[in-house]
Amino acid sequence: QVQLVESGGGLVQAGGSLRLSCAASGSFLRVDDMAWYCQAPGKERELVAEITSSRSTNYADSVKGRFTIDRDNAKNTVHLQMNSLKPEDTAVYYCNAKIATTIRRANTYWGQGTQVTVSS
């Protein structure tokens, strides 16, 4: 059973920082693309940042220059460093990863979500 377990959310004042972490566990061959999504109340889930296995990255315009995504392939972890946080960053943040469980099969997995609340 493959699982993504997130940590690092919490309450922070505007201008502060948080670091989210996500670890893949279970039985699998490799972890391909990894990403962070967020979902604010009443809104759809949207991409925040993504990183490929070769460490190419892509960011939502709203977080460019403030957030940094990184991964440790040896530990099957992905991190999201969030700086200069704004109240509009408040959301549940979800880890997402494409994980190959067999040579021919790769599925998309989601973490349980971690709440990030930024107070003004």
PDB file of C-alpha atoms in Angstrom:
ATOM      1  CA  GLN A   1       0.000   0.000   0.000  1.00  0.00           C
ATOM      2  CA  VAL A   2       1.462   3.313  -1.104  1.00  0.00           C
ATOM      3  CA  GLN A   3       0.942   6.331   1.133  1.00  0.00           C
ATOM      4  CA  LEU A   4       1.885   9.971   1.072  1.00  0.00           C
ATOM      5  CA  VAL A   5       2.215  11.473   4.530  1.00  0.00           C
ATOM      6  CA  GLU A   6       2.414  15.240   4.923  1.00  0.00           C
ATOM      7  CA  SER A   7       3.645  17.380   7.784  1.00  0.00           C
ATOM      8  CA  GLY A   8       4.518  20.985   8.520  1.00  0.00           C
ATOM      9  CA  GLY A   9       1.270  22.923   8.266  1.00  0.00           C
ATOM     10  CA  GLY A  10       0.085  25.355  10.879  1.00  0.00           C
ATOM     11  CA  LEU A  11      -0.802  28.910  11.761  1.00  0.00           C
ATOM     12  CA  VAL A  12       1.562  31.736  10.861  1.00  0.00           C
ATOM     13  CA  GLN A  13       1.360  35.504  10.609  1.00  0.00           C
ATOM     14  CA  ALA A  14       1.505  37.271   7.272  1.00  0.00           C
ATOM     15  CA  GLY A  15       5.105  37.595   6.142  1.00  0.00           C
ATOM     16  CA  GLY A  16       6.122  34.446   7.964  1.00  0.00           C
ATOM     17  CA  SER A  17       7.367  31.110   6.658  1.00  0.00           C
ATOM     18  CA  LEU A  18       6.392  27.461   6.776  1.00  0.00           C
ATOM     19  CA  ARG A  19       7.970  24.334   5.369  1.00  0.00           C
ATOM     20  CA  LEU A  20       5.781  21.477   4.266  1.00  0.00           C
ATOM     21  CA  SER A  21       7.124  17.967   3.877  1.00  0.00           C
ATOM     22  CA  CYS A  22       5.709  14.848   2.277  1.00  0.00           C
ATOM     23  CA  ALA A  23       7.107  11.335   2.349  1.00  0.00           C
ATOM     24  CA  ALA A  24       6.114   8.422   0.151  1.00  0.00           C
ATOM     25  CA  SER A  25       6.020   5.046   1.846  1.00  0.00           C
ATOM     26  CA  GLY A  26       5.028   1.523   0.933  1.00  0.00           C
ATOM     27  CA  SER A  27       6.019  -0.842  -1.830  1.00  0.00           C
ATOM     28  CA  PHE A  28       6.872   0.795  -5.160  1.00  0.00           C
ATOM     29  CA  LEU A  29       9.576   0.919  -7.818  1.00  0.00           C
ATOM     30  CA  ARG A  30      10.056   4.658  -8.173  1.00  0.00           C
ATOM     31  CA  VAL A  31       8.514   8.071  -7.619  1.00  0.00           C
ATOM     32  CA  ASP A  32       8.119  10.193 -10.728  1.00  0.00           C
ATOM     33  CA  ASP A  33       6.630  13.706 -10.687  1.00  0.00           C
ATOM     34  CA  MET A  34       5.758  15.201  -7.306  1.00  0.00           C
ATOM     35  CA  ALA A  35       3.685  18.276  -6.603  1.00  0.00           C
ATOM     36  CA  TRP A  36       1.841  20.387  -4.083  1.00  0.00           C
ATOM     37  CA  TYR A  37      -1.748  21.514  -4.596  1.00  0.00           C
ATOM     38  CA  CYS A  38      -3.899  23.743  -2.431  1.00  0.00           C
ATOM     39  CA  GLN A  39      -7.621  24.070  -1.900  1.00  0.00           C
ATOM     40  CA  ALA A  40      -9.156  27.079  -0.201  1.00  0.00           C
ATOM     41  CA  PRO A  41     -12.729  27.015   1.132  1.00  0.00           C
ATOM     42  CA  GLY A  42     -15.226  27.218  -1.702  1.00  0.00           C
ATOM     43  CA  LYS A  43     -12.547  26.917  -4.372  1.00  0.00           C
ATOM     44  CA  GLU A  44     -11.232  24.140  -6.548  1.00  0.00           C
ATOM     45  CA  ARG A  45      -7.971  22.392  -5.848  1.00  0.00           C
ATOM     46  CA  GLU A  46      -5.167  24.034  -7.803  1.00  0.00           C
ATOM     47  CA  LEU A  47      -1.513  23.419  -8.525  1.00  0.00           C
ATOM     48  CA  VAL A  48       0.993  25.292  -6.381  1.00  0.00           C
ATOM     49  CA  ALA A  49       4.276  23.778  -7.550  1.00  0.00           C
ATOM     50  CA  GLU A  50       5.576  20.644  -9.199  1.00  0.00           C
ATOM     51  CA  ILE A  51       8.941  18.962  -9.616  1.00  0.00           C
ATOM     52  CA  THR A  52      10.016  16.147 -11.899  1.00  0.00           C
ATOM     53  CA  SER A  53      12.364  13.322 -10.984  1.00  0.00           C
ATOM     54  CA  SER A  54      15.110  15.270 -12.790  1.00  0.00           C
ATOM     55  CA  ARG A  55      14.294  18.289 -10.609  1.00  0.00           C
ATOM     56  CA  SER A  56      12.677  20.520 -13.215  1.00  0.00           C
ATOM     57  CA  THR A  57      10.188  22.778 -11.476  1.00  0.00           C
ATOM     58  CA  ASN A  58       7.051  24.733 -12.281  1.00  0.00           C
ATOM     59  CA  TYR A  59       5.190  27.200 -10.073  1.00  0.00           C
ATOM     60  CA  ALA A  60       1.825  28.908 -10.023  1.00  0.00           C
ATOM     61  CA  ASP A  61       2.223  32.601 -10.825  1.00  0.00           C
ATOM     62  CA  SER A  62       0.851  33.529  -7.411  1.00  0.00           C
ATOM     63  CA  VAL A  63       3.748  31.868  -5.558  1.00  0.00           C
ATOM     64  CA  LYS A  64       6.702  32.509  -7.848  1.00  0.00           C
ATOM     65  CA  GLY A  65       9.552  34.083  -5.922  1.00  0.00           C
ATOM     66  CA  ARG A  66       8.021  33.150  -2.566  1.00  0.00           C
ATOM     67  CA  PHE A  67       7.727  29.340  -2.583  1.00  0.00           C
ATOM     68  CA  THR A  68      10.377  26.749  -3.409  1.00  0.00           C
ATOM     69  CA  ILE A  69       9.740  23.081  -4.129  1.00  0.00           C
ATOM     70  CA  ASP A  70      12.494  20.537  -3.669  1.00  0.00           C
ATOM     71  CA  ARG A  71      12.811  16.783  -3.368  1.00  0.00           C
ATOM     72  CA  ASP A  72      15.113  14.135  -2.004  1.00  0.00           C
ATOM     73  CA  ASN A  73      14.991  11.192  -4.389  1.00  0.00           C
ATOM     74  CA  ALA A  74      16.884   8.925  -2.015  1.00  0.00           C
ATOM     75  CA  LYS A  75      14.279   9.469   0.706  1.00  0.00           C
ATOM     76  CA  ASN A  76      11.249   9.779  -1.611  1.00  0.00           C
ATOM     77  CA  THR A  77      10.323  13.092  -0.053  1.00  0.00           C
ATOM     78  CA  VAL A  78       9.183  16.438  -1.388  1.00  0.00           C
ATOM     79  CA  HIS A  79       9.255  19.748   0.437  1.00  0.00           C
ATOM     80  CA  LEU A  80       7.600  23.110  -0.056  1.00  0.00           C
ATOM     81  CA  GLN A  81       9.353  26.082   1.509  1.00  0.00           C
ATOM     82  CA  MET A  82       6.825  28.898   1.792  1.00  0.00           C
ATOM     83  CA  ASN A  83       8.155  32.372   2.510  1.00  0.00           C
ATOM     84  CA  SER A  84       6.502  35.786   2.647  1.00  0.00           C
ATOM     85  CA  LEU A  85       3.178  34.123   3.311  1.00  0.00           C
ATOM     86  CA  LYS A  86      -0.020  36.045   2.632  1.00  0.00           C
ATOM     87  CA  PRO A  87      -3.534  35.565   4.037  1.00  0.00           C
ATOM     88  CA  GLU A  88      -4.632  34.453   0.565  1.00  0.00           C
ATOM     89  CA  ASP A  89      -2.251  31.482   0.858  1.00  0.00           C
ATOM     90  CA  THR A  90      -4.582  30.047   3.504  1.00  0.00           C
ATOM     91  CA  ALA A  91      -5.731  26.626   2.305  1.00  0.00           C
ATOM     92  CA  VAL A  92      -5.385  22.916   2.774  1.00  0.00           C
ATOM     93  CA  TYR A  93      -2.207  21.817   1.014  1.00  0.00           C
ATOM     94  CA  TYR A  94      -2.042  18.389  -0.581  1.00  0.00           C
ATOM     95  CA  CYS A  95       0.961  16.398  -1.656  1.00  0.00           C
ATOM     96  CA  ASN A  96       0.635  14.642  -5.005  1.00  0.00           C
ATOM     97  CA  ALA A  97       2.918  12.102  -6.614  1.00  0.00           C
ATOM     98  CA  LYS A  98       2.981   9.795  -9.589  1.00  0.00           C
ATOM     99  CA  ILE A  99       4.352   6.496  -8.330  1.00  0.00           C
ATOM    100  CA  ALA A 100       5.246   3.398 -10.283  1.00  0.00           C
ATOM    101  CA  THR A 101       4.240   0.214  -8.467  1.00  0.00           C
ATOM    102  CA  THR A 102       5.221  -2.060 -11.365  1.00  0.00           C
ATOM    103  CA  ILE A 103       7.304  -1.621 -14.514  1.00  0.00           C
ATOM    104  CA  ARG A 104       4.202  -0.832 -16.558  1.00  0.00           C
ATOM    105  CA  ARG A 105       1.929   0.813 -14.006  1.00  0.00           C
ATOM    106  CA  ALA A 106       2.136   4.255 -12.438  1.00  0.00           C
ATOM    107  CA  ASN A 107      -0.681   5.759 -10.424  1.00  0.00           C
ATOM    108  CA  THR A 108      -1.319   9.186  -8.946  1.00  0.00           C
ATOM    109  CA  TYR A 109      -1.500   9.365  -5.168  1.00  0.00           C
ATOM    110  CA  TRP A 110      -2.629  12.114  -2.795  1.00  0.00           C
ATOM    111  CA  GLY A 111      -1.737  12.891   0.767  1.00  0.00           C
ATOM    112  CA  GLN A 112      -4.352  13.555   3.420  1.00  0.00           C
ATOM    113  CA  GLY A 113      -3.808  17.324   3.355  1.00  0.00           C
ATOM    114  CA  THR A 114      -2.317  19.735   5.832  1.00  0.00           C
ATOM    115  CA  GLN A 115      -3.892  23.025   6.870  1.00  0.00           C
ATOM    116  CA  VAL A 116      -1.986  26.259   6.345  1.00  0.00           C
ATOM    117  CA  THR A 117      -3.527  29.354   7.897  1.00  0.00           C
ATOM    118  CA  VAL A 118      -1.991  32.799   7.442  1.00  0.00           C
ATOM    119  CA  SER A 119      -3.315  35.532   9.697  1.00  0.00           C
ATOM    120  CA  SER A 120      -3.226  39.204   8.734  1.00  0.00           C
TER     121      SER A 120
END
